[in-house]
């Protein structure tokens, strides 16, 4: 295996970029990727190519959206056909409803759709609709769940206040305390922590929002009865139940997590994976809640529903509806997780891997991963070392342990990645002060 030793051109590009672009890349998270952000020139299918001439199998997928792989030919063709016909019209066009019809067809509970551009803003639209519908003010979220970077939602997620509840724990400097006072926090898989807040009228809860599969903090499944219990509590208290399916929409199944776990929310927010890397988000759900946009609830956005992103979405959803890749992809993700578990056990390195649908999760330094607290306890410093060891072997993975598979990832990619992972563990075992070595890994138990 030819190892990449360093990335001189990427490093130089990043240094140059930092002089004009703060952080050198376009988000703080990208800036924090070890050993430093790489600069890419091209993506094709499951492969990425950097400016130093290296090739990687990509499990980052643009942090999620590139679900059909890079530059999928059907998406490229659809966008290329649309581009010369205009970029945005400031009024109606056929793609708006043609793609909305596909969402209504597949997403449980979707009677009506609104277009937006990012998950962050679509979540905020859903909250506004819920407030208008209920006449109540507050949103209830769960510790460890991510719903974008706005002041009200970037709470009880990471850092000192990560597990704080029911008062939200701050997520960033410069945060509005007024926005935070409109939020309450409960614990995932703890119905009682929700019930006490929903049944207390003084708490004034308009909506409960969650990642039905907690993808952002460990790819954690809801315990049996949890989503059903939430559904029941929300129905009984007249609270709007919002599934944030920005990651899971059309990825876990055509109908997302709602189909996968068989629970229907009042509103669903989708973004990543509905438009193959283009910036599109949707709010879908009950007509009586969403149609309030025709009765005084403002839903705005210059770029909403522009034909370029919707042409990409139409091609993406048509491809998924035709090919139905979900079961095959889930099998591949499962094989990747088992391969990584076996390699950890063989190397005597403590760790855990599992997969749900086409998303795998890996963590070092812990034996089990079934709740947010365990996720926080994993050895993320060692994981950063692993990221670099994997990069050297042509594997591009996210911080935080989540691995995304696209429809372009082949069995051969998975085999090659497991071999690279097995080899990368040698670096880790050699590195002093990394993960504690033990033979009793979760991998060995499963
Ligand atoms: C579950 C979830 N909700 C909302 C968001 C915010 O989406 P965006 O980054 O498009 O604003 C994300 C982004 O990662 C997400 O994972």
Tab-separated table of N, CA and C in Angstrom, residues 236-317:
chain	number	residue	atom	x	y	z
A	236	UNK	N	-51.855	14.216	21.936
A	236	UNK	CA	-52.681	14.498	23.114
A	236	UNK	C	-52.578	15.943	23.579
A	237	UNK	N	-51.387	16.558	23.405
A	237	UNK	CA	-51.194	17.924	23.927
A	237	UNK	C	-51.319	18.976	22.820
A	238	UNK	N	-51.673	18.549	21.613
A	238	UNK	CA	-51.824	19.514	20.514
A	238	UNK	C	-50.505	20.171	20.145
A	239	UNK	N	-49.412	19.408	20.258
A	239	UNK	CA	-48.077	19.933	19.934
A	239	UNK	C	-47.664	19.413	18.554
A	240	UNK	N	-46.987	20.245	17.791
A	240	UNK	CA	-46.579	19.839	16.438
A	240	UNK	C	-45.316	18.975	16.528
A	241	UNK	N	-45.361	17.790	15.930
A	241	UNK	CA	-44.191	16.899	15.935
A	241	UNK	C	-43.427	17.099	14.622
A	242	UNK	N	-42.170	17.519	14.749
A	242	UNK	CA	-41.337	17.793	13.562
A	242	UNK	C	-40.194	16.784	13.509
A	243	UNK	N	-40.129	16.028	12.420
A	243	UNK	CA	-38.962	15.182	12.177
A	243	UNK	C	-37.964	15.981	11.352
A	244	UNK	N	-36.773	16.166	11.903
A	244	UNK	CA	-35.701	16.774	11.124
A	244	UNK	C	-35.009	15.648	10.366
A	245	UNK	N	-35.393	15.517	9.100
A	245	UNK	CA	-34.846	14.445	8.247
A	245	UNK	C	-33.854	15.028	7.236
A	246	UNK	N	-33.143	16.054	7.692
A	246	UNK	CA	-32.144	16.660	6.802
A	246	UNK	C	-31.121	15.610	6.363
A	247	UNK	N	-30.750	14.715	7.255
A	247	UNK	CA	-29.829	13.633	6.883
A	247	UNK	C	-30.580	12.404	6.379
A	248	UNK	N	-31.669	12.044	7.041
A	248	UNK	CA	-32.295	10.741	6.776
A	248	UNK	C	-33.285	10.745	5.615
A	249	UNK	N	-33.801	11.927	5.239
A	249	UNK	CA	-34.809	12.000	4.179
A	249	UNK	C	-34.320	11.369	2.884
A	250	UNK	N	-35.070	10.466	2.337
A	250	UNK	CA	-34.764	9.739	1.092
A	250	UNK	C	-33.476	8.897	1.201
A	251	UNK	N	-32.813	8.919	2.369
A	251	UNK	CA	-31.564	8.176	2.508
A	251	UNK	C	-31.789	6.841	3.232
A	252	UNK	N	-32.570	6.884	4.328
A	252	UNK	CA	-32.854	5.622	5.031
A	252	UNK	C	-33.820	4.770	4.230
A	253	UNK	N	-34.724	5.450	3.551
A	253	UNK	CA	-35.741	4.815	2.699
A	253	UNK	C	-36.304	5.928	1.831
A	254	UNK	N	-37.121	5.605	0.837
A	254	UNK	CA	-37.726	6.684	0.046
A	254	UNK	C	-38.501	7.620	0.975
A	255	UNK	N	-39.185	7.066	1.945
A	255	UNK	CA	-39.947	7.882	2.902
A	255	UNK	C	-39.141	8.233	4.134
A	256	UNK	N	-37.824	8.127	4.070
A	256	UNK	CA	-36.955	8.560	5.167
A	256	UNK	C	-37.180	7.782	6.452
A	257	UNK	N	-36.865	8.436	7.570
A	257	UNK	CA	-36.972	7.783	8.877
A	257	UNK	C	-38.432	7.497	9.233
A	258	UNK	N	-39.348	8.334	8.738
A	258	UNK	CA	-40.766	8.112	9.050
A	258	UNK	C	-41.213	6.761	8.501
A	259	UNK	N	-40.779	6.451	7.288
A	259	UNK	CA	-41.106	5.138	6.713
A	259	UNK	C	-40.323	4.033	7.437
A	260	UNK	N	-39.045	4.290	7.671
A	260	UNK	CA	-38.149	3.295	8.274
A	260	UNK	C	-38.633	2.888	9.664
A	261	UNK	N	-39.058	3.892	10.461
A	261	UNK	CA	-39.485	3.595	11.844
A	261	UNK	C	-41.001	3.550	11.978
A	262	UNK	N	-41.712	3.789	10.883
A	262	UNK	CA	-43.176	3.687	10.849
A	262	UNK	C	-43.894	4.608	11.836
A	263	UNK	N	-43.419	5.843	11.897
A	263	UNK	CA	-44.111	6.856	12.694
A	263	UNK	C	-44.210	8.112	11.838
A	264	UNK	N	-45.401	8.702	11.786
A	264	UNK	CA	-45.610	9.858	10.897
A	264	UNK	C	-45.654	11.154	11.709
A	265	UNK	N	-44.780	12.095	11.394
A	265	UNK	CA	-44.800	13.385	12.104
A	265	UNK	C	-45.836	14.318	11.482
A	266	UNK	N	-45.958	15.523	12.057
A	266	UNK	CA	-46.823	16.539	11.449
A	266	UNK	C	-46.076	17.289	10.353
A	267	UNK	N	-44.783	17.546	10.605
A	267	UNK	CA	-43.942	18.230	9.616
A	267	UNK	C	-42.627	17.474	9.477
A	268	UNK	N	-42.080	17.478	8.265
A	268	UNK	CA	-40.775	16.866	8.002
A	268	UNK	C	-39.896	17.898	7.324
A	269	UNK	N	-38.667	18.005	7.785
A	269	UNK	CA	-37.701	18.889	7.123
A	269	UNK	C	-36.659	18.017	6.445
A	270	UNK	N	-36.395	18.298	5.171
A	270	UNK	CA	-35.399	17.521	4.404
A	270	UNK	C	-34.421	18.482	3.740
A	271	UNK	N	-33.218	18.011	3.457
A	271	UNK	CA	-32.265	18.843	2.710
A	271	UNK	C	-31.223	17.937	2.074
A	272	UNK	N	-30.141	17.633	2.794
A	272	UNK	CA	-29.090	16.787	2.237
A	272	UNK	C	-29.745	15.550	1.619
A	273	UNK	N	-29.238	15.136	0.535
A	273	UNK	CA	-29.633	13.896	-0.160
A	273	UNK	C	-30.881	14.018	-1.029
A	274	UNK	N	-31.554	15.186	-1.034
A	274	UNK	CA	-32.671	15.271	-1.983
A	274	UNK	C	-32.245	15.925	-3.301
A	275	UNK	N	-31.045	16.501	-3.363
A	275	UNK	CA	-30.661	17.189	-4.608
A	275	UNK	C	-29.198	16.948	-4.980
A	276	UNK	N	-28.645	15.809	-4.555
A	276	UNK	CA	-27.329	15.360	-5.030
A	276	UNK	C	-26.229	16.404	-4.872
A	277	UNK	N	-26.278	17.189	-3.805
A	277	UNK	CA	-25.204	18.143	-3.547
A	277	UNK	C	-25.594	19.586	-3.827
A	278	UNK	N	-26.738	19.800	-4.454
A	278	UNK	CA	-27.209	21.167	-4.675
A	278	UNK	C	-27.952	21.646	-3.430
A	279	UNK	N	-27.999	22.980	-3.275
A	279	UNK	CA	-28.535	23.549	-2.043
A	279	UNK	C	-30.058	23.651	-2.112
A	280	UNK	N	-30.712	22.629	-1.607
A	280	UNK	CA	-32.175	22.589	-1.612
A	280	UNK	C	-32.653	22.014	-0.285
A	281	UNK	N	-33.685	22.610	0.274
A	281	UNK	CA	-34.316	22.062	1.470
A	281	UNK	C	-35.827	22.121	1.277
A	282	UNK	N	-36.530	21.270	2.019
A	282	UNK	CA	-37.985	21.221	1.921
A	282	UNK	C	-38.591	21.102	3.305
A	283	UNK	N	-39.751	21.732	3.441
A	283	UNK	CA	-40.596	21.501	4.608
A	283	UNK	C	-41.840	20.830	4.034
A	284	UNK	N	-42.182	19.667	4.573
A	284	UNK	CA	-43.352	18.949	4.056
A	284	UNK	C	-44.216	18.532	5.235
A	285	UNK	N	-45.504	18.301	4.965
A	285	UNK	CA	-46.349	17.829	6.060
A	285	UNK	C	-47.806	18.185	5.875
A	286	UNK	N	-48.471	18.319	7.035
A	286	UNK	CA	-49.921	18.537	7.040
A	286	UNK	C	-50.298	19.832	6.322
A	287	UNK	N	-51.309	19.726	5.470
A	287	UNK	CA	-51.744	20.903	4.704
A	287	UNK	C	-52.257	22.004	5.633
A	288	UNK	N	-52.959	21.616	6.719
A	288	UNK	CA	-53.532	22.677	7.571
A	288	UNK	C	-52.434	23.475	8.282
A	289	UNK	N	-51.273	22.875	8.499
A	289	UNK	CA	-50.164	23.623	9.118
A	289	UNK	C	-49.417	24.413	8.050
A	290	UNK	N	-49.095	23.766	6.952
A	290	UNK	CA	-48.260	24.422	5.938
A	290	UNK	C	-49.030	25.515	5.185
A	291	UNK	N	-50.297	25.292	4.962
A	291	UNK	CA	-51.064	26.294	4.193
A	291	UNK	C	-51.238	27.617	4.940
A	292	UNK	N	-50.761	27.680	6.165
A	292	UNK	CA	-50.762	28.981	6.848
A	292	UNK	C	-49.910	30.018	6.111
A	293	UNK	N	-49.046	29.555	5.207
A	293	UNK	CA	-48.273	30.537	4.416
A	293	UNK	C	-49.207	31.344	3.502
A	294	UNK	N	-50.440	30.854	3.327
A	294	UNK	CA	-51.429	31.614	2.560
A	294	UNK	C	-52.303	32.455	3.481
A	295	UNK	N	-51.982	32.455	4.760
A	295	UNK	CA	-52.821	33.165	5.730
A	295	UNK	C	-51.945	33.886	6.757
A	296	UNK	N	-50.939	34.580	6.246
A	296	UNK	CA	-50.206	35.491	7.125
A	296	UNK	C	-48.920	34.985	7.735
A	297	UNK	N	-48.555	33.724	7.475
A	297	UNK	CA	-47.249	33.254	7.961
A	297	UNK	C	-46.238	33.435	6.825
A	298	UNK	N	-45.225	34.216	7.089
A	298	UNK	CA	-44.280	34.542	6.012
A	298	UNK	C	-43.321	33.385	5.752
A	299	UNK	N	-43.230	33.004	4.479
A	299	UNK	CA	-42.214	32.045	4.029
A	299	UNK	C	-41.514	32.713	2.850
A	300	UNK	N	-40.235	33.023	2.999
A	300	UNK	CA	-39.562	33.834	1.981
A	300	UNK	C	-38.225	33.222	1.583
A	301	UNK	N	-37.577	33.837	0.596
A	301	UNK	CA	-36.255	33.368	0.174
A	301	UNK	C	-36.069	33.558	-1.323
A	302	UNK	N	-35.158	34.430	-1.700
A	302	UNK	CA	-34.917	34.747	-3.114
A	302	UNK	C	-34.652	33.499	-3.954
A	303	UNK	N	-33.895	32.564	-3.381
A	303	UNK	CA	-33.468	31.404	-4.172
A	303	UNK	C	-34.395	30.198	-4.005
A	304	UNK	N	-35.462	30.355	-3.227
A	304	UNK	CA	-36.365	29.218	-3.000
A	304	UNK	C	-36.822	28.613	-4.320
A	305	UNK	N	-36.709	27.294	-4.430
A	305	UNK	CA	-37.294	26.581	-5.560
A	305	UNK	C	-36.741	26.998	-6.906
A	306	UNK	N	-35.481	27.386	-6.954
A	306	UNK	CA	-34.970	27.794	-8.276
A	306	UNK	C	-34.799	26.567	-9.171
A	307	UNK	N	-34.935	26.762	-10.495
A	307	UNK	CA	-34.988	25.607	-11.393
A	307	UNK	C	-33.692	24.802	-11.451
A	308	UNK	N	-32.573	25.430	-11.124
A	308	UNK	CA	-31.309	24.681	-11.187
A	308	UNK	C	-31.322	23.577	-10.127
A	309	UNK	N	-31.570	23.945	-8.876
A	309	UNK	CA	-31.531	22.924	-7.816
A	309	UNK	C	-32.685	21.934	-7.981
A	310	UNK	N	-33.817	22.423	-8.462
A	310	UNK	CA	-34.944	21.494	-8.617
A	310	UNK	C	-34.733	20.533	-9.778
A	311	UNK	N	-33.977	20.951	-10.791
A	311	UNK	CA	-33.672	19.978	-11.857
A	311	UNK	C	-32.780	18.878	-11.293
A	312	UNK	N	-31.850	19.266	-10.399
A	312	UNK	CA	-31.000	18.248	-9.754
A	312	UNK	C	-31.849	17.341	-8.869
A	313	UNK	N	-32.797	17.930	-8.145
A	313	UNK	CA	-33.642	17.137	-7.249
A	313	UNK	C	-34.519	16.168	-8.037
A	314	UNK	N	-35.062	16.637	-9.145
A	314	UNK	CA	-35.923	15.756	-9.940
A	314	UNK	C	-35.122	14.544	-10.435
A	315	UNK	N	-33.924	14.803	-10.936
A	315	UNK	CA	-33.091	13.689	-11.409
A	315	UNK	C	-32.741	12.749	-10.256
A	316	UNK	N	-32.450	13.325	-9.091
A	316	UNK	CA	-32.074	12.509	-7.925
A	316	UNK	C	-33.231	11.626	-7.477
A	317	UNK	N	-34.399	12.228	-7.314
A	317	UNK	CA	-35.531	11.459	-6.792
A	317	UNK	C	-36.000	10.428	-7.815
